[in-house]
């Protein structure tokens, strides 16, 4: 029998902490990580979905929709980032483009 599949991402250190997840199709969700598996299926509690701007569907608005407890299918997960402990840095490529 084959060995169990091991995940490339170790999310154990983020259990009961906030995550921001971008999904295929442009949806974005944030919530508290409650569980995950080797296929990157993710369980988030107190989840909120960021809604798109009705004027321009390519932009996200500040409006959110409460979802509660959700399971995000691993095949749709594009990016995962913590909601705390990160800081925004200046884009080093913007100054080169302006010159």
Short mmCIF file of C-alpha atoms in Angstrom, two decimals:
data_model
loop_
_atom_site.label_atom_id
_atom_site.label_comp_id
_atom_site.label_asym_id
_atom_site.label_seq_id
_atom_site.Cartn_x
_atom_site.Cartn_y
_atom_site.Cartn_z
CA UNK A 1 0.00 0.00 0.00
CA UNK A 2 1.24 3.50 -0.83
CA UNK A 3 2.43 5.82 1.92
CA UNK A 4 -0.04 8.54 2.97
CA UNK A 5 0.19 11.74 0.98
CA UNK A 6 2.17 14.46 2.75
CA UNK A 7 1.17 18.10 2.28
CA UNK A 8 3.70 20.54 0.84
CA UNK A 9 2.36 23.19 3.24
CA UNK A 10 2.42 22.78 7.02
CA UNK A 11 -0.53 24.74 8.38
CA UNK A 12 -0.32 23.27 11.90
CA UNK A 13 1.22 26.46 13.30
CA UNK A 14 -1.81 28.44 12.07
CA UNK A 15 -4.52 26.38 13.83
CA UNK A 16 -6.87 28.75 15.70
CA UNK A 17 -5.25 31.75 13.98
CA UNK A 18 -6.54 34.02 11.24
CA UNK A 19 -5.93 33.24 7.58
CA UNK A 20 -6.67 35.05 4.33
CA UNK A 21 -7.28 32.63 1.45
CA UNK A 22 -7.54 33.50 -2.25
CA UNK A 23 -9.50 31.01 -4.32
CA UNK A 24 -9.72 30.25 -8.01
CA UNK A 25 -12.29 32.42 -9.74
CA UNK A 26 -11.22 35.49 -7.79
CA UNK A 27 -12.99 34.86 -4.48
CA UNK A 28 -11.26 35.83 -1.23
CA UNK A 29 -12.12 34.54 2.25
CA UNK A 30 -10.72 35.19 5.70
CA UNK A 31 -11.40 33.30 8.91
CA UNK A 32 -9.94 31.24 11.74
CA UNK A 33 -8.24 28.00 10.70
CA UNK A 34 -9.84 25.01 12.41
CA UNK A 35 -8.48 22.18 10.28
CA UNK A 36 -6.89 21.04 7.03
CA UNK A 37 -5.72 17.88 5.27
CA UNK A 38 -2.97 16.76 2.89
CA UNK A 39 -5.04 17.84 -0.13
CA UNK A 40 -5.21 21.39 1.28
CA UNK A 41 -8.93 21.23 2.03
CA UNK A 42 -9.30 23.95 4.67
CA UNK A 43 -11.89 24.43 7.43
CA UNK A 44 -12.36 28.07 8.47
CA UNK A 45 -14.61 29.30 11.28
CA UNK A 46 -16.10 32.80 11.47
CA UNK A 47 -15.35 33.11 7.76
CA UNK A 48 -16.07 36.25 5.78
CA UNK A 49 -16.00 36.60 2.00
CA UNK A 50 -14.75 39.81 0.43
CA UNK A 51 -17.25 41.03 -2.13
CA UNK A 52 -16.39 42.46 -5.53
CA UNK A 53 -17.01 46.08 -6.42
CA UNK A 54 -20.37 46.25 -8.28
CA UNK A 55 -18.99 49.00 -10.53
CA UNK A 56 -15.83 47.08 -11.52
CA UNK A 57 -15.83 43.30 -11.05
CA UNK A 58 -12.02 43.16 -11.29
CA UNK A 59 -11.67 45.02 -7.96
CA UNK A 60 -12.49 43.92 -4.43
CA UNK A 61 -14.62 46.21 -2.28
CA UNK A 62 -14.43 46.74 1.47
CA UNK A 63 -17.79 45.00 1.85
CA UNK A 64 -17.85 41.50 3.31
CA UNK A 65 -20.41 38.73 3.70
CA UNK A 66 -20.41 36.53 6.81
CA UNK A 67 -20.25 32.83 5.97
CA UNK A 68 -19.65 31.18 9.36
CA UNK A 69 -18.06 27.70 9.30
CA UNK A 70 -16.86 26.75 5.80
CA UNK A 71 -14.83 24.06 4.05
CA UNK A 72 -12.67 25.33 1.19
CA UNK A 73 -11.81 22.67 -1.35
CA UNK A 74 -8.06 22.34 -1.78
CA UNK A 75 -8.17 22.34 -5.57
CA UNK A 76 -9.53 25.91 -5.53
CA UNK A 77 -6.95 27.35 -3.08
CA UNK A 78 -4.50 29.70 -4.81
CA UNK A 79 -2.82 31.53 -1.90
CA UNK A 80 -2.86 31.33 1.89
CA UNK A 81 -1.55 34.07 4.14
CA UNK A 82 -1.83 34.86 7.85
CA UNK A 83 -3.98 37.85 8.81
CA UNK A 84 -1.54 38.98 11.51
CA UNK A 85 2.23 39.21 11.71
CA UNK A 86 2.70 40.52 8.17
CA UNK A 87 3.58 43.99 6.99
CA UNK A 88 3.24 45.65 3.63
CA UNK A 89 6.47 46.63 1.93
CA UNK A 90 7.08 49.03 -0.92
CA UNK A 91 7.08 47.53 -4.39
CA UNK A 92 10.71 47.73 -5.60
CA UNK A 93 9.61 47.66 -9.25
CA UNK A 94 7.33 50.73 -9.23
CA UNK A 95 10.18 53.25 -8.95
CA UNK A 96 11.95 51.67 -11.95
CA UNK A 97 8.79 51.89 -14.07
CA UNK A 98 8.33 55.60 -13.31
CA UNK A 99 11.87 56.56 -14.34
#
